[in-house]
Tab-separated table of C-alpha atoms in Angstrom:
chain	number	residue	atom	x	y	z
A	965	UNK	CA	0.000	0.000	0.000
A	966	UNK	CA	1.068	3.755	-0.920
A	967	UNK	CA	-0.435	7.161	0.263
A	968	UNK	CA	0.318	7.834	-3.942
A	969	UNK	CA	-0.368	11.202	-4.721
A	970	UNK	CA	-1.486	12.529	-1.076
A	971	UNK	CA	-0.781	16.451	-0.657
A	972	UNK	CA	1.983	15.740	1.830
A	973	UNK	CA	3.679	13.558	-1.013
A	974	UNK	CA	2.963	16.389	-3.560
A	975	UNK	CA	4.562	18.514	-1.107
A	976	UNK	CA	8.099	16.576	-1.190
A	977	UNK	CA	7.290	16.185	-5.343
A	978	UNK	CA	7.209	20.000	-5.445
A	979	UNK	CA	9.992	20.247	-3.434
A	980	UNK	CA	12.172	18.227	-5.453
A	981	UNK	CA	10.656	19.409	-8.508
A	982	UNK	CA	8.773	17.315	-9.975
A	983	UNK	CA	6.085	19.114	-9.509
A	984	UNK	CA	4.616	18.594	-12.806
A	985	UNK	CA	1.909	16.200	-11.610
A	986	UNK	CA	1.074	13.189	-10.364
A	987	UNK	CA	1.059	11.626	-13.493
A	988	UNK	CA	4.692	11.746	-13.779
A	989	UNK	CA	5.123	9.407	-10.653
A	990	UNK	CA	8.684	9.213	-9.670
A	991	UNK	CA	11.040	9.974	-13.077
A	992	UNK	CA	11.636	13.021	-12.590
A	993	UNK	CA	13.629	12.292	-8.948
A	994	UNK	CA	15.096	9.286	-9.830
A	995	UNK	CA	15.452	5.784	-8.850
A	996	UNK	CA	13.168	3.647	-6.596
A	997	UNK	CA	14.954	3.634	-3.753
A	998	UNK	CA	14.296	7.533	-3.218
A	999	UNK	CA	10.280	6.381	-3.977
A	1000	UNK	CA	10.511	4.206	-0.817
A	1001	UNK	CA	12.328	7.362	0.946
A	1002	UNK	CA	9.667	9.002	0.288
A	1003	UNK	CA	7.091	6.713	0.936
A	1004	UNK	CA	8.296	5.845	4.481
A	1005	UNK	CA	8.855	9.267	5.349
A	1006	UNK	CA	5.427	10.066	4.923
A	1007	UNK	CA	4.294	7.069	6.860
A	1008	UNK	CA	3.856	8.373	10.966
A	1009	UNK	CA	5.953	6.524	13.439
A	1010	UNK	CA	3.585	4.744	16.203
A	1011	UNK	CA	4.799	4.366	20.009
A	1012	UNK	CA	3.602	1.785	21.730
A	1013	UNK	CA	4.518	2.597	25.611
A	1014	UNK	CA	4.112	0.306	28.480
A	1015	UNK	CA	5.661	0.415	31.505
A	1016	UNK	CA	8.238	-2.410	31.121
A	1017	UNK	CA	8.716	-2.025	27.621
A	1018	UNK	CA	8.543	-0.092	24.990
A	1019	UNK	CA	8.222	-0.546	21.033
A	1020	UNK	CA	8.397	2.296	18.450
A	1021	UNK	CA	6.997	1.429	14.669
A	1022	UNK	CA	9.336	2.644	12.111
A	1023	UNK	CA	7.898	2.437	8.652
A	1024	UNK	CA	10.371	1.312	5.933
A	1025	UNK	CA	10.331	1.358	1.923
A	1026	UNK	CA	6.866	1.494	0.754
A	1027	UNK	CA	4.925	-0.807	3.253
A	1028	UNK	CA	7.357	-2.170	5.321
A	1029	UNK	CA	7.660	-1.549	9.365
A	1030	UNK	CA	10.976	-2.021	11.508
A	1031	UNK	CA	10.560	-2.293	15.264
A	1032	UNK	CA	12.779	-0.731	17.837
A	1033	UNK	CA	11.913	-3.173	21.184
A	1034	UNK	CA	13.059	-1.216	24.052
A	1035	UNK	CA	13.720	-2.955	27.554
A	1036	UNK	CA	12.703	0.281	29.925
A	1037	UNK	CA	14.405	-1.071	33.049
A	1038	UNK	CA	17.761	-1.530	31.199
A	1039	UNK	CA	17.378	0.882	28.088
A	1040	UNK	CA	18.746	-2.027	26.297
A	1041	UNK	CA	17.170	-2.320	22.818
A	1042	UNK	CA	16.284	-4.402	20.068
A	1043	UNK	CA	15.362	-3.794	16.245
A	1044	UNK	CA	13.543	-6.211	14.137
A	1045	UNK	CA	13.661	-6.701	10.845
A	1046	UNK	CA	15.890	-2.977	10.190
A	1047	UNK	CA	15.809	-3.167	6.376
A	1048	UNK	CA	16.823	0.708	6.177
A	1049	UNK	CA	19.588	1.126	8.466
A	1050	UNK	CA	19.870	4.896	9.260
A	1051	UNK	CA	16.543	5.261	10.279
A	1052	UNK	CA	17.368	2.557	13.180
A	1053	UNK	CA	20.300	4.600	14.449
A	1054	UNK	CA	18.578	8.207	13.746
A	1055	UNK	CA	15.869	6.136	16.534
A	1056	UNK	CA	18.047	4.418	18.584
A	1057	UNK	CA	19.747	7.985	19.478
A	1058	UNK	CA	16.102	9.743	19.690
A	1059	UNK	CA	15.624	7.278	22.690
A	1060	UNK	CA	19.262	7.413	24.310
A	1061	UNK	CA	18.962	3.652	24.075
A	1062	UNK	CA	22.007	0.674	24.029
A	1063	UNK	CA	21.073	-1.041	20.712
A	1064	UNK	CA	22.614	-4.605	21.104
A	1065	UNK	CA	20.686	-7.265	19.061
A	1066	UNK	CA	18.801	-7.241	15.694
A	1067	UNK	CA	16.034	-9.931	15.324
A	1068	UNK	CA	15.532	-11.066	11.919
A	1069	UNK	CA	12.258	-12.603	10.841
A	1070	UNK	CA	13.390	-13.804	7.557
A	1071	UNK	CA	15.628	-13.783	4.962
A	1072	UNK	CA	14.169	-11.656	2.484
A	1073	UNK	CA	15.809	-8.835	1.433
A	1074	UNK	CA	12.953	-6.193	2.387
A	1075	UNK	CA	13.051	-7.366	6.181
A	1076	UNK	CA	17.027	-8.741	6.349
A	1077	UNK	CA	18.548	-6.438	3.331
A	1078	UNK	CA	19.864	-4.049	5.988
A	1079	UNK	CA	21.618	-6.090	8.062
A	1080	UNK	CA	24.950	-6.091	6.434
A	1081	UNK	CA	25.338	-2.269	6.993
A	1082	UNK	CA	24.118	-2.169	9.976
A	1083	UNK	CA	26.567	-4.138	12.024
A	1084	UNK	CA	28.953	-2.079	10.181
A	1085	UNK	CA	27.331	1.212	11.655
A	1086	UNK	CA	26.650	-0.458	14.849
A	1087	UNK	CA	29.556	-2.595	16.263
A	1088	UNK	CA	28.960	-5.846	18.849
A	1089	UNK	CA	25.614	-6.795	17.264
A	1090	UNK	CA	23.805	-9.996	17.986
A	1091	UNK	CA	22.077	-11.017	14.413
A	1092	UNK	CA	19.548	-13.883	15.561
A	1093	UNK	CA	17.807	-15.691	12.858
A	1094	UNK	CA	16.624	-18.882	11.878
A	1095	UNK	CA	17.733	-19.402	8.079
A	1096	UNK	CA	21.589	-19.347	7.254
A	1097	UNK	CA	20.326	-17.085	4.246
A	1098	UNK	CA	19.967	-14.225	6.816
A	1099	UNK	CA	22.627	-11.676	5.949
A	1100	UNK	CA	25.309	-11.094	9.233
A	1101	UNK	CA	23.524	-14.680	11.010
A	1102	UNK	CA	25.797	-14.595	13.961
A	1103	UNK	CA	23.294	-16.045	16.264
A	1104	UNK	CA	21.381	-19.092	14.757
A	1105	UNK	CA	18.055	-19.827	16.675
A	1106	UNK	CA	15.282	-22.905	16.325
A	1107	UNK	CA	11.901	-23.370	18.072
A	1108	UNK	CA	11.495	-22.409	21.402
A	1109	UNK	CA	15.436	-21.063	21.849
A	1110	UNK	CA	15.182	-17.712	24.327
A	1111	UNK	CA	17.373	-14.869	24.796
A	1112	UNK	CA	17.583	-11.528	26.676
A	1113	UNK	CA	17.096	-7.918	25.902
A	1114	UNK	CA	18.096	-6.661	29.028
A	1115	UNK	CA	15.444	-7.543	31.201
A	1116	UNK	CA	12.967	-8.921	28.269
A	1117	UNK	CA	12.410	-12.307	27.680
A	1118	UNK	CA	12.726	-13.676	24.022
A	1119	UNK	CA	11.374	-16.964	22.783
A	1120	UNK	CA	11.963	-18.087	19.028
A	1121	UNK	CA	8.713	-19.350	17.016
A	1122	UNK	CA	9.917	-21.397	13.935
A	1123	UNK	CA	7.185	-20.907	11.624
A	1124	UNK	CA	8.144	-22.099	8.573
A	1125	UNK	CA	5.974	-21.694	5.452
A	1126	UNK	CA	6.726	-18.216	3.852
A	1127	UNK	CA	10.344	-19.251	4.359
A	1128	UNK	CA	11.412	-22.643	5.297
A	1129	UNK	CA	13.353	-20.633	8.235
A	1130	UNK	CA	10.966	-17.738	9.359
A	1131	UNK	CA	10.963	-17.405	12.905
A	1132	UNK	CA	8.683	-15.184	14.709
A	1133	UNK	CA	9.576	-13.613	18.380
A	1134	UNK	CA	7.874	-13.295	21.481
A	1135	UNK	CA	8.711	-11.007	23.473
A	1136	UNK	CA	7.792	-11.180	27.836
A	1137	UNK	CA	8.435	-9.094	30.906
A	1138	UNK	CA	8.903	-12.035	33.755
A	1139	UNK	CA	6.149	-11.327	36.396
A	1140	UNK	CA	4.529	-8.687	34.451
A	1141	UNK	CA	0.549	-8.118	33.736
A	1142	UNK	CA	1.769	-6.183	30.899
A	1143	UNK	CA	0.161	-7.215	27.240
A	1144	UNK	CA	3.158	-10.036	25.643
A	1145	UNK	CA	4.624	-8.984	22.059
A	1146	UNK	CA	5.067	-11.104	19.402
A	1147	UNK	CA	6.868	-10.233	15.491
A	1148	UNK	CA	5.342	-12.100	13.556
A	1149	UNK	CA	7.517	-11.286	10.139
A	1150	UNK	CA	5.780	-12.251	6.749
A	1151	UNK	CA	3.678	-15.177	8.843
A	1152	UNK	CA	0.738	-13.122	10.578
A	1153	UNK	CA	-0.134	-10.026	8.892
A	1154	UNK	CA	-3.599	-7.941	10.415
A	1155	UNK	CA	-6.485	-9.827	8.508
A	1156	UNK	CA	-3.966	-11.787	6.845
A	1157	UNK	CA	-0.535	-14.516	6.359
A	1158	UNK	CA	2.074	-14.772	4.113
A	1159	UNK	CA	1.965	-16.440	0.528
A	1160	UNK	CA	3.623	-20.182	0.831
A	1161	UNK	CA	7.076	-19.636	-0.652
A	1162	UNK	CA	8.612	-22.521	0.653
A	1163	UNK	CA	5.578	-24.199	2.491
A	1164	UNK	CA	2.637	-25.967	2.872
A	1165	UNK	CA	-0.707	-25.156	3.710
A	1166	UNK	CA	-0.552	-27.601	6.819
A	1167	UNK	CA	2.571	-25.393	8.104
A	1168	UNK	CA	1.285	-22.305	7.620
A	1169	UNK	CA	-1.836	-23.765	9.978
A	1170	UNK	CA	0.245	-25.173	12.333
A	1171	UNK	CA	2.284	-21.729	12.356
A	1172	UNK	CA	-1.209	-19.609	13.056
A	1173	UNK	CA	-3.786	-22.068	14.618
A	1174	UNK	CA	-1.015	-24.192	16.700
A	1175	UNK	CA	1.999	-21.751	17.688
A	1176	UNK	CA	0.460	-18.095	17.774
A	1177	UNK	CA	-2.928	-19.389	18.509
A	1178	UNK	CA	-1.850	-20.467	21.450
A	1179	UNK	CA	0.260	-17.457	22.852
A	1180	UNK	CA	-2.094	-15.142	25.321
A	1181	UNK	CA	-4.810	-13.567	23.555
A	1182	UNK	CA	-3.915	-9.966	24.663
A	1183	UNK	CA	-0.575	-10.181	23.014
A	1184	UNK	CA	0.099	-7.473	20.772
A	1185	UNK	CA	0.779	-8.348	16.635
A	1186	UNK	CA	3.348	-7.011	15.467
A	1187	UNK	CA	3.928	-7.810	11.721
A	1188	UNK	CA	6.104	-6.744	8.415
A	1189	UNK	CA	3.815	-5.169	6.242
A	1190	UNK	CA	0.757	-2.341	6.020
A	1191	UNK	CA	-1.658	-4.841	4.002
A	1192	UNK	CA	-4.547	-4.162	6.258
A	1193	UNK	CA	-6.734	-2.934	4.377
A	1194	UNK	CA	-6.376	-5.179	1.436
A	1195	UNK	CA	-6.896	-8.074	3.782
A	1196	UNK	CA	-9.830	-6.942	5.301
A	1197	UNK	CA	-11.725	-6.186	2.186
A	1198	UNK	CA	-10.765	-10.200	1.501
A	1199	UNK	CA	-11.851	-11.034	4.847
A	1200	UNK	CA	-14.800	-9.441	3.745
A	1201	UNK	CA	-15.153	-10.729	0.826
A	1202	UNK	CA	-15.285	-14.879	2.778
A	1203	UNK	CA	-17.092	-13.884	5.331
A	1204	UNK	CA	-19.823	-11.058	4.080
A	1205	UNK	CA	-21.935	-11.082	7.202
A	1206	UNK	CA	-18.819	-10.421	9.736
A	1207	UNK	CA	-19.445	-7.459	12.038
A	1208	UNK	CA	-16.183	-7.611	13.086
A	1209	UNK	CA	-14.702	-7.333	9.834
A	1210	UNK	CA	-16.533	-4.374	8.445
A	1211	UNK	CA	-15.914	-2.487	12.001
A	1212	UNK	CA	-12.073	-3.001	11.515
A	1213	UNK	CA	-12.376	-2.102	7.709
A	1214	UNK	CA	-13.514	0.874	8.649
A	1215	UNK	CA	-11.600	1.814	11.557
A	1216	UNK	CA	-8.497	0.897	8.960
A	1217	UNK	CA	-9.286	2.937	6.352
A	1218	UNK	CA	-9.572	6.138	8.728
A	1219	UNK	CA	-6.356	5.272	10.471
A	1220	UNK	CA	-4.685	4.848	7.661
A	1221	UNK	CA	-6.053	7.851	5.424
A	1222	UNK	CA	-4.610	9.901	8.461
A	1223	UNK	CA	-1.063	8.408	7.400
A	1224	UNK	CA	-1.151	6.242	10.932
A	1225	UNK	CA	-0.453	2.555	11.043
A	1226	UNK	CA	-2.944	0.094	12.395
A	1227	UNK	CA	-0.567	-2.078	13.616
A	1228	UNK	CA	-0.627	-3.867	16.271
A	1229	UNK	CA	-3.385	-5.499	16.865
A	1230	UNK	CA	-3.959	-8.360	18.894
A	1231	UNK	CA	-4.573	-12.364	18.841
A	1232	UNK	CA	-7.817	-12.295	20.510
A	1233	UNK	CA	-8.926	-9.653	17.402
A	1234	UNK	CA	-7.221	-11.967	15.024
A	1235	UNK	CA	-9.621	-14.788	15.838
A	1236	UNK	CA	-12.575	-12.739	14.915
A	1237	UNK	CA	-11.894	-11.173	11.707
A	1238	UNK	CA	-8.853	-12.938	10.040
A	1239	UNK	CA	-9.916	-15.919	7.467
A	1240	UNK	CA	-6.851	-17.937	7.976
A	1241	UNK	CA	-7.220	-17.613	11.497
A	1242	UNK	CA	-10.805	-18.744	10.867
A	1243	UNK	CA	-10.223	-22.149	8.926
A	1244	UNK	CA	-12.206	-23.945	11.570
A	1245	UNK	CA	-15.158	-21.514	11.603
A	1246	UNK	CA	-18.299	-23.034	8.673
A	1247	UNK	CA	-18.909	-19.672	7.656
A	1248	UNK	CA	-15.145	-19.931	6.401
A	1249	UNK	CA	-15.048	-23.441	5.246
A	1250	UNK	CA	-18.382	-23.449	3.536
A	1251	UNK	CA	-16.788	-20.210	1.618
A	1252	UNK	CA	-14.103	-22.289	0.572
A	1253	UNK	CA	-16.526	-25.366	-0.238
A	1254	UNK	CA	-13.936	-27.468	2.177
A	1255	UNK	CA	-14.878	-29.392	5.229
A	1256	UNK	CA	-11.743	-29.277	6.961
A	1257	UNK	CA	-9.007	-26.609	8.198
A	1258	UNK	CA	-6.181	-27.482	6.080
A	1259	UNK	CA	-7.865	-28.062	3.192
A	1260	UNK	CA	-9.514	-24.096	4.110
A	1261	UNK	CA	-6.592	-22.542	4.072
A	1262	UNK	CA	-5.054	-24.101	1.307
A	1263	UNK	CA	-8.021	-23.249	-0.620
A	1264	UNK	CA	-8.617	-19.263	0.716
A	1265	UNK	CA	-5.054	-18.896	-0.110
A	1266	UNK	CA	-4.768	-19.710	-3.422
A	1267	UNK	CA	-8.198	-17.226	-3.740
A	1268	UNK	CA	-6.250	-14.423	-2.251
A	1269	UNK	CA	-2.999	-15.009	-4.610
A	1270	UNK	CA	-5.466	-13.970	-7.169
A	1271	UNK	CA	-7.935	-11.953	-5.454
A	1272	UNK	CA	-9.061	-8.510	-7.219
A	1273	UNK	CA	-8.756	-5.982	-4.579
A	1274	UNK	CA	-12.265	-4.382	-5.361
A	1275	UNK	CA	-11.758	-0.136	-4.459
A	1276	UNK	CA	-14.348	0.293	-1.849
């Protein structure tokens, strides 16, 4: 998703002097790489503040989001997924914060291109990932390995499916009330999961249903990309008659036309208006004409890899 030819972005076009029109998109300023500048720049930051931790949304290329995890009690931090590298260290010194470990959801480029450059900017990092294809892997994780961010708990989620290494991380403040975290990469998007890459429909269920089903269902949702709205209206279109969904359409749509993100959400929301969260629900199944939850989500993905995002 893009804010396209918002007045903020006509702004910066104006600026740069392309002011020409919309029409002339981005030739007039270069290559793509200052479009995602662009793009991201225009995208609002989001601080999520609790007492024992903290986690600041930075939005990245055109619809990506980097998280900066911050352990309060330590100031130790965290960044996941930190695909554009200066904007992590412009962030780490806006919070006077000890950066010391980047978590890596996958190996793609958009969530693990930075990583090469950044333990270059940044020296003593702790690269954890689960894929040797993760660029600077110094620290190798499976399911269920934990680690520390100061005074954060950490345990890896090997959800394998998007990529036959994506982990996901979930994060925990020992003998806190506090809502859990978990980064959920390309695996569990708002509304939505990741195409199968390198998996099956049965791993991508047992990723969901049987790993972040079963995590609290107040923990917050952090994932890679703004698709929202685009999986909502999909939602939508599998389950019609879904309150929820058309409540969180619309609450998207104005959250997002004010350039805000409408991440996170949580698990317990997940449950009510995600379809691949839904495969056991009839309303989804009989949608699908399957009678079982594998066969669901096989068959709802495939609809949404060629699914016409209608513009309402």
């Amino acid at each position: 998703m893009m804010f396209g030819c918002s007045r903020r972005l006509w702004c910066a076009l104006s600026f740069l002097g392309a002011a020409a029109g919309c029409r002339v998109g981005f030739a007039h300023i270069g290559t793509s790489s200052i479009k995602n500048q662009l793009e991201s720049d225009f995208r609002k930051t989001k601080l999520i503040v609790q007492r024992n931790m903290k986690v600041e949304l930075l939005p990245a290329l055109t619809d990506n989001y980097m998280y900066l995890l911050i352990d309060e009690e330590t100031k130790e931090a965290a960044i996941v997924d930190p695909v554009q590298p200066q904007k992590v260290v412009e962030a780490v010194k806006k919070h006077g914060v000890n950066l010391t470990s980047v978590l890596t959801t996958h190996h793609h480029w958009d969530h693990a291109g930075g990583n090469e450059k950044l333990v270059k900017m940044v020296s003593g990092l702790k690269v954890y990932g689960g894929d040797s294809r993760v660029g600077a892997l110094n620290q190798k994780v499976s399911h269920l390995t934990t680690f520390q961010v100061g005074s954060l708990h950490v345990k890896c989620l090997f959800t394998p499916c998007h990529t036959s290494g994506h982990i996901c991380y979930y994060v925990t403040k020992p003998n806190s009330s506090e809502p859990p975290a978990v980064f959920t990469g390309d695996t569990l998007f708002v509304a939505g999961c990741g195409k199968f890459f390198e998996g099956t429909a049965e791993e991508m269920y047992q990723a969901l249903i049987e790993i972040l089903g079963r995590l609290p269902p107040e923990t917050r949702v952090y994932c890679g990309h703004e698709y929202t709205i685009n999986n909502l209206k999909f939602a939508r279109h599998v389950e019609p008659k879904n309150e929820a969904i058309k409540q969180k359409l619309a609450w998207a749509k104005e959250t997002y036309n004010n350039g805000e993100p409408t991440i996170p959400s949580t698990l317990a929301e997940e449950f009510t208006f995600n379809p691949f969260m839904r495969v056991r629900e009839k309303s989804v199944q009989q949608h699908a004409g399957e009678d079982d939850p594998i066969s669901t989500m096989a068959a709802i993905r495939k609809e949404k890899d060629n699914f016409k995002v209608p513009k309402d």
